[in-house]
Short mmCIF file of C-alpha atoms and ligand atoms in Angstrom, two decimals:
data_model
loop_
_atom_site.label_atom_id
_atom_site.label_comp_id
_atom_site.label_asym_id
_atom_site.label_seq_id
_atom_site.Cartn_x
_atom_site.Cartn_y
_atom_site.Cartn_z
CA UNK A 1 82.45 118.09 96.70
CA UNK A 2 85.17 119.64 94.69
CA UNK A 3 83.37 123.12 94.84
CA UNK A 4 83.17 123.22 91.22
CA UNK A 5 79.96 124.43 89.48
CA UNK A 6 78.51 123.14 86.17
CA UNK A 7 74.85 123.29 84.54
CA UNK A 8 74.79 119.59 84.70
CA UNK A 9 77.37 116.39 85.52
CA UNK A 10 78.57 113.45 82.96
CA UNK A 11 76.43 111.05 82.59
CA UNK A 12 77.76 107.66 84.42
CA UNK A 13 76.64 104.21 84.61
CA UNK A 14 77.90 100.48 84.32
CA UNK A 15 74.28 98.84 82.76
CA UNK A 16 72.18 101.80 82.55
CA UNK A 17 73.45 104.97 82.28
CA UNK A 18 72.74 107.40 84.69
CA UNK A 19 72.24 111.52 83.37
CA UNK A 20 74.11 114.13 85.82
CA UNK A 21 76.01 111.85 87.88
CA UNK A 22 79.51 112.16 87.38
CA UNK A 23 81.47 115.35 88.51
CA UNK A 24 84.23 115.57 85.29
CA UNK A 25 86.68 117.15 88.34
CA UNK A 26 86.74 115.38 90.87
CA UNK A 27 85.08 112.29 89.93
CA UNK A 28 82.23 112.09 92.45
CA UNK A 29 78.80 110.90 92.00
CA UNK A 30 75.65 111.09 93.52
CA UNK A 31 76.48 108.50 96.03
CA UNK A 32 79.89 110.07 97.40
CA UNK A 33 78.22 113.73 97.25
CA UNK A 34 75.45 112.44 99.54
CA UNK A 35 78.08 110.70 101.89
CA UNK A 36 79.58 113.65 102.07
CA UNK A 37 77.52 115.65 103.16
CA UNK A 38 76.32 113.06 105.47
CA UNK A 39 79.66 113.01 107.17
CA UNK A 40 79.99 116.25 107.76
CA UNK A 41 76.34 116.75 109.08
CA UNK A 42 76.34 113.31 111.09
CA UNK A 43 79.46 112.20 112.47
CA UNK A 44 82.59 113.65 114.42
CA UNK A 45 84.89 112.53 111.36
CA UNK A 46 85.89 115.72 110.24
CA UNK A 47 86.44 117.36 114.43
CA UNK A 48 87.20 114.39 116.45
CA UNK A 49 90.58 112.53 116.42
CA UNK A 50 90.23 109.40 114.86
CA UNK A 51 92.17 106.78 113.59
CA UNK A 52 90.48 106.06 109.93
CA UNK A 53 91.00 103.25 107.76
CA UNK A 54 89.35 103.75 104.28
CA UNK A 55 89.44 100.66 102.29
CA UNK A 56 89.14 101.02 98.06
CA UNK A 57 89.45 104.52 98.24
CA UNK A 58 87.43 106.37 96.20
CA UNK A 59 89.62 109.09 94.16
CA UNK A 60 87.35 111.63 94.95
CA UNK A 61 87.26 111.30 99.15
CA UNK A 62 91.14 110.50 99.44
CA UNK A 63 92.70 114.47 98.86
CA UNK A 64 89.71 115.90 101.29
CA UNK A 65 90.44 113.18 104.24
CA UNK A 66 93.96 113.57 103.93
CA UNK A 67 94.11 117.27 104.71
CA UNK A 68 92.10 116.61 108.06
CA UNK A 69 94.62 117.47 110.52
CA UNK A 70 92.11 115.57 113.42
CA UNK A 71 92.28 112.36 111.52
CA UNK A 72 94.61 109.47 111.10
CA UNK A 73 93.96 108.34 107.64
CA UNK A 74 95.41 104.87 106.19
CA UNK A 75 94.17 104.37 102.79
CA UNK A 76 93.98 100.30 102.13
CA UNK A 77 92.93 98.04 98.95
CA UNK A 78 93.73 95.10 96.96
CA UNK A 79 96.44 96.35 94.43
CA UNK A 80 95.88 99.70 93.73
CA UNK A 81 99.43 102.12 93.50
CA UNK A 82 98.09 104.93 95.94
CA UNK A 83 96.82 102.74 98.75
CA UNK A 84 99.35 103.25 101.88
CA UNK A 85 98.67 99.43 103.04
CA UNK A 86 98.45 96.68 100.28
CA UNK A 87 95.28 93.98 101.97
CA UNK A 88 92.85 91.53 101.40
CA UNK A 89 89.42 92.71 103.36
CA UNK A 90 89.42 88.51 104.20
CA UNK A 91 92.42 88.57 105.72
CA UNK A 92 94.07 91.92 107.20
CA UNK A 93 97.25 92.55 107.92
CA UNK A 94 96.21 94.14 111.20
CA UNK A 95 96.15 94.69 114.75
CA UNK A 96 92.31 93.99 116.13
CA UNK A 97 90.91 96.97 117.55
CA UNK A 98 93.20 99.55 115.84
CA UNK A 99 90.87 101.74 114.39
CA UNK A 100 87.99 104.25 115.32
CA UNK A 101 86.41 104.34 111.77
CA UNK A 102 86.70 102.35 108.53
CA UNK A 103 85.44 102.90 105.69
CA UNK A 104 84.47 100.58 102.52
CA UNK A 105 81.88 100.87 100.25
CA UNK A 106 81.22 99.31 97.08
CA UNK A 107 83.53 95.84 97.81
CA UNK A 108 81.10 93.45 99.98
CA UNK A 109 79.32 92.78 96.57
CA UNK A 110 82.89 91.52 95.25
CA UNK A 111 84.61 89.70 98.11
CA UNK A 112 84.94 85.53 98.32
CA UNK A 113 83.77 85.16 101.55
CA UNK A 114 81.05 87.95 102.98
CA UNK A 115 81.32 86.74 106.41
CA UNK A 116 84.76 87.02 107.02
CA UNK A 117 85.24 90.55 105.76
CA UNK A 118 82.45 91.25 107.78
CA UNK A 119 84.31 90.07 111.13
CA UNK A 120 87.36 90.94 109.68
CA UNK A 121 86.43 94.80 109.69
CA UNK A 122 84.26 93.93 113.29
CA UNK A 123 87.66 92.56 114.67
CA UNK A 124 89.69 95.70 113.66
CA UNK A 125 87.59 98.31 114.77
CA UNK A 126 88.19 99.63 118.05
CA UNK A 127 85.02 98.98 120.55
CA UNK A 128 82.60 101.60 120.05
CA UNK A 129 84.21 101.84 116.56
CA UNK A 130 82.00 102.84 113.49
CA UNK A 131 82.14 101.98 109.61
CA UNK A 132 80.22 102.70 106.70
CA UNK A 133 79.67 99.79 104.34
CA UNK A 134 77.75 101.55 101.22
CA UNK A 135 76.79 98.44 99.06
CA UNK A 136 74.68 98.37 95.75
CA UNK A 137 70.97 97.02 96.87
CA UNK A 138 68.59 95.99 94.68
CA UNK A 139 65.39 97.21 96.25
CA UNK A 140 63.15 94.50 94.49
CA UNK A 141 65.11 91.64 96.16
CA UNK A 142 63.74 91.14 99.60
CA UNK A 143 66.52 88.95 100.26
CA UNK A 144 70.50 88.93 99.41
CA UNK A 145 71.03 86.83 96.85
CA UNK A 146 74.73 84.66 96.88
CA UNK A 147 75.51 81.61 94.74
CA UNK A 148 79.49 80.24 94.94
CA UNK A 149 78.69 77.94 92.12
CA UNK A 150 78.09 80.76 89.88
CA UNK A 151 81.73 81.69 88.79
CA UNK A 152 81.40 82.51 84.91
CA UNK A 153 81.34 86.49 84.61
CA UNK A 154 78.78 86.43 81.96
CA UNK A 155 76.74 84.20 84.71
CA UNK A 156 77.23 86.59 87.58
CA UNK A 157 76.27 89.24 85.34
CA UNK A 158 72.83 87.63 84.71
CA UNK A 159 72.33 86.86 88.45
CA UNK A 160 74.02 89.62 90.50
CA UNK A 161 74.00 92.33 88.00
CA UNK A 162 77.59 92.72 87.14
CA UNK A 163 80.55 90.80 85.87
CA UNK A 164 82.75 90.72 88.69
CA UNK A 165 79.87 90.47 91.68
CA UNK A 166 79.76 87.34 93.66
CA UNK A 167 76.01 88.65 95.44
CA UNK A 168 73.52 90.80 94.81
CA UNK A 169 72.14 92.47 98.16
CA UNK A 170 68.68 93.04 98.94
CA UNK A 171 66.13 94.75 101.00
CA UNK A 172 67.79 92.73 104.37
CA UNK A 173 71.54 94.75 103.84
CA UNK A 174 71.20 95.98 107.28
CA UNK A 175 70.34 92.23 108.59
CA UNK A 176 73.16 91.04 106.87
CA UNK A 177 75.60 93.50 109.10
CA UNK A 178 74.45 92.62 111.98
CA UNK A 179 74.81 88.96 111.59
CA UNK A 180 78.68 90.30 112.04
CA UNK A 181 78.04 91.11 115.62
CA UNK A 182 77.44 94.75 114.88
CA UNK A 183 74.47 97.19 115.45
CA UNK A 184 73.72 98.73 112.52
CA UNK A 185 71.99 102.24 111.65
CA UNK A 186 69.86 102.31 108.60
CA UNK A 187 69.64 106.20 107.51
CA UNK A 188 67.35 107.76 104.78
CA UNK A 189 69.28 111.01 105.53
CA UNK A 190 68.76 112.12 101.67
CA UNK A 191 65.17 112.74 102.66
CA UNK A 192 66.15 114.82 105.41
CA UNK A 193 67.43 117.21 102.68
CA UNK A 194 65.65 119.90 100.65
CA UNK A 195 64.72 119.29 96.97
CA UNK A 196 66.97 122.34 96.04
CA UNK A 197 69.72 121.05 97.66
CA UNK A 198 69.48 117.32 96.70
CA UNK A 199 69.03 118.71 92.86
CA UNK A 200 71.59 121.34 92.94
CA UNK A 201 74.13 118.52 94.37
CA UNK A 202 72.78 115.95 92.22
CA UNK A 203 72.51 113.41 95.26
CA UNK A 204 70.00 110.35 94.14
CA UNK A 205 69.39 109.27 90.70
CA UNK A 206 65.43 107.88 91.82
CA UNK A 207 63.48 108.23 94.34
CA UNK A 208 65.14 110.03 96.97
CA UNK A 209 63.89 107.83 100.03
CA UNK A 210 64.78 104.76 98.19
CA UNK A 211 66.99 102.33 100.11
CA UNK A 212 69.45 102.60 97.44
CA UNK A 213 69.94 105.50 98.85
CA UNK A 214 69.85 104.75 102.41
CA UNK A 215 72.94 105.14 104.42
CA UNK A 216 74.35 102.54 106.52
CA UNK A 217 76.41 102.47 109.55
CA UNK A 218 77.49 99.99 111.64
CA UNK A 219 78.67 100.19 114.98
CA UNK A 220 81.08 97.61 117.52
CA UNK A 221 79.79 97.40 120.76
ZN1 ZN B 301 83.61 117.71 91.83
#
């Protein structure tokens, strides 16, 4: 992403650890390389004039989308310093339909409530609005898997795979975005790609049509 070129990345990884993942510059891994590249190839976000809302920023996107002269972009999250607008995904501080494209991945897995960030981010996207909501899946659950009464972080590790999870999706992600009133695209785009490319950008860690590494975008009506 950065341009940068190294025989191999860091290795990165919360349980397991994962070997050339981590880009020691710019602090991409293989999911943000393949996203991307998958915006760039897929979607009008880096030509058409949108108004873009990317919620928990990752480090790595924020310098690229900000020098977009077509774009809009409002960086939003809980508490962290560089965000321009200080929210809670439950509850937003803003106008319905304000936004062409939002972006938040990685943060359904952690919210209170899943259904109302879900309408939350429905309600302030503009009609015909997109978002991609990136998630950790665990392909052997055919189901998502929530339990409120499971609040002790050594618990949630043992159920949803990580201290401060609240659910643990599964093979029905895209099901669970549409129950929000969206329609939702389910993309293996990675296998669209050639093996050099997805192993000289170091793009999935497994099995490259895996639906961990599927991406998903959801669209308002
Ligand atoms: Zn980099």
């Amino acid at each position: 992403m950065c341009g940068k070129h190294y025989r191999k990345f860091l290795p990165y990884g919360y349980v397991i650890s994962r070997e050339n993942a981590l880009c020691p510059n710019c602090l991409s891994l293989e999911r943000h390389r393949l996203l991307w590249l998958f915006l760039q190839e897929r979607t009008p976000l880096f030509s058409d004039s949108l108004s873009f809302l990317h919620i928990a920023p990752e480090i790595c996107f924020i310098d690229k989308f900000k020098k977009l002269k077509n774009l809009n972009y409002k960086t939003a999250d809980l508490e962290s310093p560089w965000a321009d607008i200080h929210l809670n995904v439950e509850n937003m501080p803003l106008e319905s339909e304000s936004f062409d494209v939002i972006m938040a991945n990685h943060i359904l897995e952690h919210v209170e409530h899943l259904d109302k960030a879900l309408s939350e981010i429905f309600r302030v996207l503009k009609k015909g609005g997109w978002a991609v909501l990136l998630s950790p899946i665990n392909p052997e659950r055919e189901k998502t898997y929530e339990d409120s009464s499971i609040t002790d972080p050594i618990e949630r590790e043992r159920h949803f795979g990580q201290k401060d999870h609240l659910r643990e999706f599964g093979r029905d992600y895209a099901e669970v975005l549409a129950s929000a009133g969206f329609s939702v695209e389910q993309i293996d785009y990675a296998s669209t790609l050639s093996e050099e490319r997805v192993k000289r950008m170091a793009i999935a860690s497994d099995d490259i049509s895996n639906i961990t590494n599927h991406v998903f975008i959801v669209r308002k009506p």
